[in-house]
CSV table of C-alpha atoms and ligand atoms in Angstrom, one decimal:
chain,number,residue,atom,x,y,z
V,1,MET,CA,144.1,95.3,43.3
V,2,ASN,CA,145.5,92.5,41.2
V,3,VAL,CA,144.3,89.4,43.2
V,4,PRO,CA,146.4,86.3,42.8
V,5,ALA,CA,144.8,83.5,40.8
V,6,PRO,CA,143.7,80.4,42.7
V,7,HIS,CA,146.0,77.4,42.7
V,8,SER,CA,144.9,74.3,40.7
V,9,THR,CA,144.3,71.0,42.5
V,10,LEU,CA,147.5,69.5,40.8
V,11,THR,CA,149.6,72.5,42.0
V,12,LYS,CA,148.3,72.0,45.5
V,13,LEU,CA,148.8,68.3,45.5
V,14,LEU,CA,152.4,68.5,44.1
V,15,HIS,CA,153.2,71.3,46.5
V,16,LEU,CA,151.9,69.3,49.5
V,17,LEU,CA,153.9,66.2,48.5
V,18,ILE,CA,157.1,68.1,47.8
V,19,ALA,CA,156.8,70.1,51.0
V,20,ALA,CA,156.3,66.9,53.1
V,21,ALA,CA,159.1,65.1,51.3
V,22,LEU,CA,161.6,67.9,51.7
V,23,ILE,CA,160.7,68.3,55.4
V,24,HIS,CA,161.2,64.6,55.8
V,25,GLN,CA,164.6,64.7,54.0
V,26,LEU,CA,165.9,67.6,56.1
V,27,PHE,CA,164.8,66.2,59.5
V,28,ILE,CA,165.9,62.6,58.8
V,29,SER,CA,169.3,63.9,57.7
V,30,LEU,CA,169.8,64.9,61.4
V,31,ILE,CA,169.6,61.4,62.7
V,32,MET,CA,170.6,59.1,59.8
V,33,VAL,CA,173.9,57.1,59.7
V,34,VAL,CA,175.6,57.7,56.3
V,35,PRO,CA,177.4,54.6,54.8
V,36,GLU,CA,181.2,54.7,54.9
V,37,THR,CA,183.9,52.3,53.5
V,38,ASN,CA,183.6,49.7,56.3
V,39,ARG,CA,180.1,50.6,57.7
V,40,PRO,CA,176.7,50.4,56.0
V,41,GLY,CA,174.2,53.2,56.3
V,42,ASP,CA,171.2,52.6,58.6
V,43,SER,CA,167.5,52.4,57.7
V,44,TYR,CA,167.0,56.1,58.1
V,45,PHE,CA,169.7,56.7,55.4
V,46,GLU,CA,167.8,54.2,53.2
V,47,LEU,CA,164.7,56.2,53.7
V,48,HIS,CA,166.6,59.4,52.9
V,49,GLU,CA,167.8,57.8,49.7
V,50,TRP,CA,164.4,56.5,48.5
V,51,VAL,CA,162.3,59.5,49.5
V,52,GLY,CA,165.1,61.7,47.9
V,53,VAL,CA,164.7,59.9,44.6
V,54,LEU,CA,160.9,60.1,44.8
V,55,THR,CA,161.3,63.9,45.5
V,56,LEU,CA,163.4,64.3,42.4
V,57,TRP,CA,160.6,62.8,40.3
V,58,LEU,CA,158.0,65.0,42.0
V,59,LEU,CA,160.1,68.0,41.3
V,60,VAL,CA,160.5,67.0,37.6
V,61,ILE,CA,156.7,66.7,37.4
V,62,PHE,CA,156.3,70.1,39.1
V,63,TRP,CA,158.8,71.7,36.6
V,64,ILE,CA,156.8,70.4,33.7
V,65,TRP,CA,153.5,71.5,35.2
V,66,THR,CA,154.8,75.1,35.7
V,67,LEU,CA,155.6,75.1,32.0
V,68,VAL,CA,152.2,73.8,30.8
V,69,ARG,CA,149.7,75.1,33.3
V,70,ARG,CA,147.4,78.0,32.5
V,71,GLY,CA,145.5,80.4,34.7
V,72,GLU,CA,148.0,80.5,37.6
V,73,THR,CA,151.5,81.6,38.2
V,74,ARG,CA,153.4,81.3,34.9
V,75,PHE,CA,156.9,79.9,34.6
V,76,ALA,CA,158.1,83.4,33.6
V,77,MET,CA,156.8,84.7,37.0
V,78,LEU,CA,158.9,82.1,38.9
V,79,PHE,CA,162.0,83.0,36.8
V,80,PRO,CA,161.7,86.7,36.0
V,81,TRP,CA,165.5,87.1,35.5
V,82,PHE,CA,165.5,86.8,31.7
V,83,SER,CA,163.1,89.6,30.9
V,84,ALA,CA,163.8,93.3,31.5
V,85,THR,CA,160.1,94.0,32.1
V,86,ARG,CA,159.7,91.2,34.6
V,87,ARG,CA,163.0,92.2,36.3
V,88,SER,CA,161.8,95.7,36.8
V,89,ALA,CA,158.5,94.4,38.2
V,90,PHE,CA,160.5,92.3,40.6
V,91,TRP,CA,162.6,95.3,41.8
V,92,ALA,CA,159.5,97.6,42.1
V,93,ASP,CA,157.7,94.9,44.2
V,94,LEU,CA,160.8,94.5,46.4
V,95,LYS,CA,160.8,98.2,47.0
V,96,ALA,CA,157.1,98.2,47.7
V,97,HIS,CA,157.5,95.4,50.3
V,98,LEU,CA,160.5,97.2,52.0
V,99,ALA,CA,158.5,100.4,52.1
V,100,SER,CA,155.5,98.5,53.6
V,101,LEU,CA,157.8,96.9,56.2
V,102,ALA,CA,159.3,100.3,57.1
V,103,ARG,CA,155.8,101.7,57.6
V,104,GLY,CA,155.3,98.8,60.0
V,105,GLY,CA,152.5,97.5,57.8
V,106,GLY,CA,151.9,93.8,57.2
V,107,PRO,CA,152.8,91.9,54.0
V,108,LEU,CA,151.1,93.0,50.8
V,109,THR,CA,148.4,90.9,49.2
V,110,GLU,CA,148.3,91.4,45.5
V,111,GLU,CA,149.9,89.0,43.0
V,112,SER,CA,153.6,89.5,43.9
V,113,PRO,CA,156.5,89.3,41.4
V,114,LEU,CA,158.8,89.2,44.5
V,115,ALA,CA,157.0,86.2,46.1
V,116,SER,CA,156.9,84.3,42.7
V,117,ALA,CA,160.7,84.9,42.1
V,118,VAL,CA,161.4,83.6,45.6
V,119,HIS,CA,159.3,80.5,45.0
V,120,GLY,CA,161.3,79.9,41.8
V,121,LEU,CA,164.5,80.1,43.8
V,122,GLY,CA,163.0,77.6,46.3
V,123,LEU,CA,162.2,75.2,43.4
V,124,LEU,CA,165.8,75.6,42.2
V,125,ILE,CA,167.4,74.9,45.6
V,126,ALA,CA,165.1,71.8,46.1
V,127,THR,CA,166.0,70.5,42.7
V,128,ALA,CA,169.7,71.1,43.3
V,129,MET,CA,169.5,69.1,46.6
V,130,ALA,CA,167.7,66.2,44.9
V,131,LEU,CA,170.0,66.1,41.9
V,132,THR,CA,173.3,66.4,43.8
V,133,GLY,CA,172.1,63.7,46.2
V,134,ALA,CA,171.0,61.3,43.6
V,135,VAL,CA,173.8,61.7,41.0
V,136,GLY,CA,176.5,62.1,43.7
V,137,TYR,CA,175.4,58.9,45.5
V,138,PHE,CA,174.6,56.6,42.5
V,139,PHE,CA,177.5,57.7,40.3
V,140,PRO,CA,180.7,57.3,42.4
V,141,ALA,CA,182.7,59.2,39.7
V,142,ALA,CA,180.5,62.3,40.6
V,143,SER,CA,180.8,61.9,44.4
V,144,LEU,CA,182.1,65.4,44.6
V,145,LEU,CA,178.4,66.4,44.1
V,146,LEU,CA,177.8,65.1,47.6
V,147,GLU,CA,180.0,67.9,48.9
V,148,VAL,CA,177.8,70.3,47.0
V,149,HIS,CA,174.8,68.5,48.5
V,150,MET,CA,176.1,69.2,52.0
V,151,THR,CA,177.1,72.8,51.2
V,152,ILE,CA,173.6,73.8,50.0
V,153,ALA,CA,171.7,71.9,52.7
V,154,PRO,CA,171.7,75.0,55.0
V,155,VAL,CA,170.3,77.1,52.1
V,156,MET,CA,167.4,74.6,51.9
V,157,TRP,CA,166.8,74.9,55.6
V,158,ALA,CA,166.9,78.7,55.3
V,159,TYR,CA,164.4,78.6,52.4
V,160,LEU,CA,162.0,76.3,54.3
V,161,THR,CA,162.2,78.5,57.5
V,162,GLY,CA,161.7,81.8,55.6
V,163,HIS,CA,159.0,80.4,53.3
V,164,VAL,CA,156.9,79.0,56.2
V,165,GLY,CA,157.6,82.1,58.3
V,166,VAL,CA,156.3,84.5,55.6
V,167,ALA,CA,153.3,82.2,54.9
V,168,LEU,CA,152.4,82.3,58.6
V,169,LEU,CA,152.8,86.1,58.6
V,170,HIS,CA,150.3,86.3,55.7
V,171,GLN,CA,148.0,84.0,57.5
V,172,MET,CA,148.1,86.0,60.7
V,173,ALA,CA,147.4,89.2,58.6
V,174,GLY,CA,144.2,87.5,57.5
V,175,HIS,CA,145.2,86.7,53.9
V,176,ARG,CA,144.0,83.0,54.1
V,177,ILE,CA,147.1,81.9,52.2
V,178,LEU,CA,147.2,78.5,53.8
V,179,GLN,CA,143.6,77.8,52.7
V,180,ARG,CA,144.6,78.9,49.2
V,181,MET,CA,147.5,76.5,49.0
V,182,PHE,CA,146.3,73.6,51.2
V,183,GLY,CA,142.5,73.9,51.2
V,184,SER,CA,140.1,72.2,48.8
V,185,GLY,CA,137.3,73.5,46.6
V,186,ARG,CA,135.9,77.0,47.1
V,187,ASN,CA,137.4,77.3,50.5
V,188,GLY,CA,140.8,76.5,49.1
V,189,ASN,CA,140.3,79.1,46.5
V,190,ALA,CA,139.1,81.8,48.9
V,191,GLN,CA,140.4,85.3,48.2
V,192,PRO,CA,142.2,87.1,50.9
V,193,ASP,CA,140.2,89.0,53.5
V,194,ARG,CA,140.9,92.7,53.3
R,1,LIG,C1,160.9,73.1,51.2
R,1,LIG,C2,159.6,72.8,51.0
R,1,LIG,C3,158.8,73.7,50.1
R,1,LIG,C4,159.1,74.2,48.8
R,1,LIG,C5,160.3,73.8,47.9
R,1,LIG,C6,158.0,75.1,48.5
R,1,LIG,C7,157.8,75.7,47.3
R,1,LIG,C8,156.8,76.5,46.9
R,1,LIG,C9,156.6,77.0,45.6
R,1,LIG,C10,157.5,76.7,44.3
R,1,LIG,C11,155.4,77.7,45.6
R,1,LIG,C12,154.8,78.4,44.4
R,1,LIG,C13,153.7,77.5,43.8
R,1,LIG,C14,153.2,77.9,42.5
R,1,LIG,O1,153.8,78.7,41.8
R,1,LIG,O2,152.2,77.4,42.1
R,1,LIG,C15,154.9,77.7,46.9
R,1,LIG,C16,153.8,78.4,47.4
R,1,LIG,C17,153.3,78.3,48.7
R,1,LIG,N1,153.9,77.6,49.7
R,1,LIG,FE1,155.5,76.4,49.6
R,1,LIG,N2,157.1,75.2,49.5
R,1,LIG,C18,157.6,74.4,50.6
R,1,LIG,C19,157.0,74.2,51.8
R,1,LIG,C20,155.9,74.8,52.3
R,1,LIG,C21,155.3,74.7,53.6
R,1,LIG,C22,155.8,73.7,54.7
R,1,LIG,C23,154.3,75.5,53.7
R,1,LIG,C24,153.4,75.7,54.9
R,1,LIG,C25,153.3,76.8,55.5
R,1,LIG,C26,154.2,76.2,52.4
R,1,LIG,C27,153.2,77.2,52.1
R,1,LIG,C28,153.1,77.8,50.8
R,1,LIG,C29,152.0,78.6,50.5
R,1,LIG,C30,150.9,79.1,51.5
R,1,LIG,C31,152.1,79.0,49.1
R,1,LIG,C32,151.2,79.9,48.3
R,1,LIG,C33,151.7,81.2,48.2
R,1,LIG,C34,150.7,82.0,47.4
R,1,LIG,O3,149.5,81.7,47.2
R,1,LIG,O4,151.1,83.1,46.9
R,1,LIG,N3,155.2,75.8,51.6
R,1,LIG,N4,155.8,76.9,47.7
R,2,LIG,C1,165.4,65.6,47.8
R,2,LIG,C2,166.0,66.4,48.5
R,2,LIG,C3,167.1,66.1,49.5
R,2,LIG,C4,167.3,66.9,50.6
R,2,LIG,C5,166.6,68.1,51.1
R,2,LIG,C6,168.5,66.3,51.3
R,2,LIG,C7,169.0,66.8,52.4
R,2,LIG,C8,170.2,66.4,53.0
R,2,LIG,C9,170.8,67.0,54.2
R,2,LIG,C10,170.2,68.2,55.0
R,2,LIG,C11,171.9,66.3,54.4
R,2,LIG,C12,172.9,66.5,55.6
R,2,LIG,C13,173.9,67.5,55.3
R,2,LIG,C14,174.8,67.8,56.5
R,2,LIG,O1,174.9,67.0,57.4
R,2,LIG,O2,175.5,68.8,56.4
R,2,LIG,C15,172.0,65.2,53.4
R,2,LIG,C16,173.1,64.3,53.4
R,2,LIG,C17,173.1,63.3,52.5
R,2,LIG,N1,172.2,63.0,51.5
R,2,LIG,FE1,170.6,64.1,51.0
R,2,LIG,N2,168.9,65.2,50.6
R,2,LIG,C18,168.1,65.0,49.5
R,2,LIG,C19,168.2,64.0,48.6
R,2,LIG,C20,169.1,63.0,48.6
R,2,LIG,C21,169.2,61.9,47.6
R,2,LIG,C22,168.2,61.7,46.5
R,2,LIG,C23,170.3,61.2,48.0
R,2,LIG,C24,170.8,59.9,47.4
R,2,LIG,C25,170.1,59.0,46.8
R,2,LIG,C26,170.9,61.8,49.1
R,2,LIG,C27,172.0,61.3,49.8
R,2,LIG,C28,172.7,61.9,50.8
R,2,LIG,C29,173.9,61.5,51.3
R,2,LIG,C30,174.8,60.3,50.8
R,2,LIG,C31,174.2,62.3,52.4
R,2,LIG,C32,175.5,62.3,53.3
R,2,LIG,C33,176.6,63.0,52.5
R,2,LIG,C34,177.9,62.8,53.3
R,2,LIG,O3,177.8,62.8,54.6
R,2,LIG,O4,178.9,62.8,52.6
R,2,LIG,N3,170.2,62.9,49.5
R,2,LIG,N4,171.0,65.3,52.6
C-alpha cells in the first residue's frame, strides 16, 4: 500500500498555527461587535482584525511552503484539477472511498488524492476568508468584499467541521493521523496501524 509520507516540522507548525487562528476567528466572530458609522467595534473585533491579518501571512507562508517543500504532499496533489491524470486519480479515489463507505468499512489509509484535493479546497477557503476580510476592511472602496466574507463564512465552518470529523474517524479507526499531524519526532511520523 502507498503509505503517506510523514509531515515535516514546518508543515506541522504552520498547520497548527493556521488551525488555531481560524478556530479563533470563527468563534470570536460569534461574540464580536462590528464597527458601524456611529459605533466603534469592541476589543473582540480588534482581535478578529489582527489575528485575521496574522492568519493571512501564515497562509501566504503555507502557500509558498507547499510550492517548495519536497518529500511530502506536493502542490499538484492539493490542486489536481489542472492535470487529466491527477483528475482521474481523484475520481478513482472518490469512487474507492464511496465503495468502502457502502461496504460499511472505515476510511482508507493510503496516500489519498481525494483527501489532498479536499485539503487544497480548505486552503483556498481559508485564504478567501482572510483576503476578503483584510482587503474589504482596510480598503473602503472594496467593502463589497465584506459581503463575500460573510457569504463564505458558513463554508469555512463546514470545512472545519468536516475536516475535524474525518480526522477523528481516521483516528478512531487506528490510523494515528493526529500523531502524524500534531505529534513530534518519531511518534509524530508514526505510520498508521493496520
Ligand atoms: C480551518 C482550519 C484548518 C485548515 C484550513 C486545515 C487545513 C489542512 C491542510 C491544508 C492539510 C494538508 C496539509 C499538507 O498538505 O501538508 C491538513 C491536514 C490535516 N489536518 Fe487540518 N486544517 C485545519 C484544522 C484542523 C484541525 C482543528 C485538526 C484537528 C483534528 C486538523 C487535522 C488535520 C490532520 C490530522 C491532517 C493530516 C491529514 C493527513 O495526514 O493526511 N486540521 N489540514
Ligand atoms: C482569517 C480568516 C478569517 C475568518 C475565518 C473570519 C471569519 C469571520 C466570520 C465567521 C464572520 C461573521 C460572519 C457572519 O456573521 O455571518 C466575520 C465577520 C467579519 N470579519 Fe472576518 N474572518 C477572517 C479574517 C478577517 C480579517 C483579516 C478582517 C479584517 C481585518 C475581518 C473583518 C471582518 C469584519 C469587518 C466582519 C463583519 C462584517 C460585517 O458585519 O459586515 N475578518 N469574519
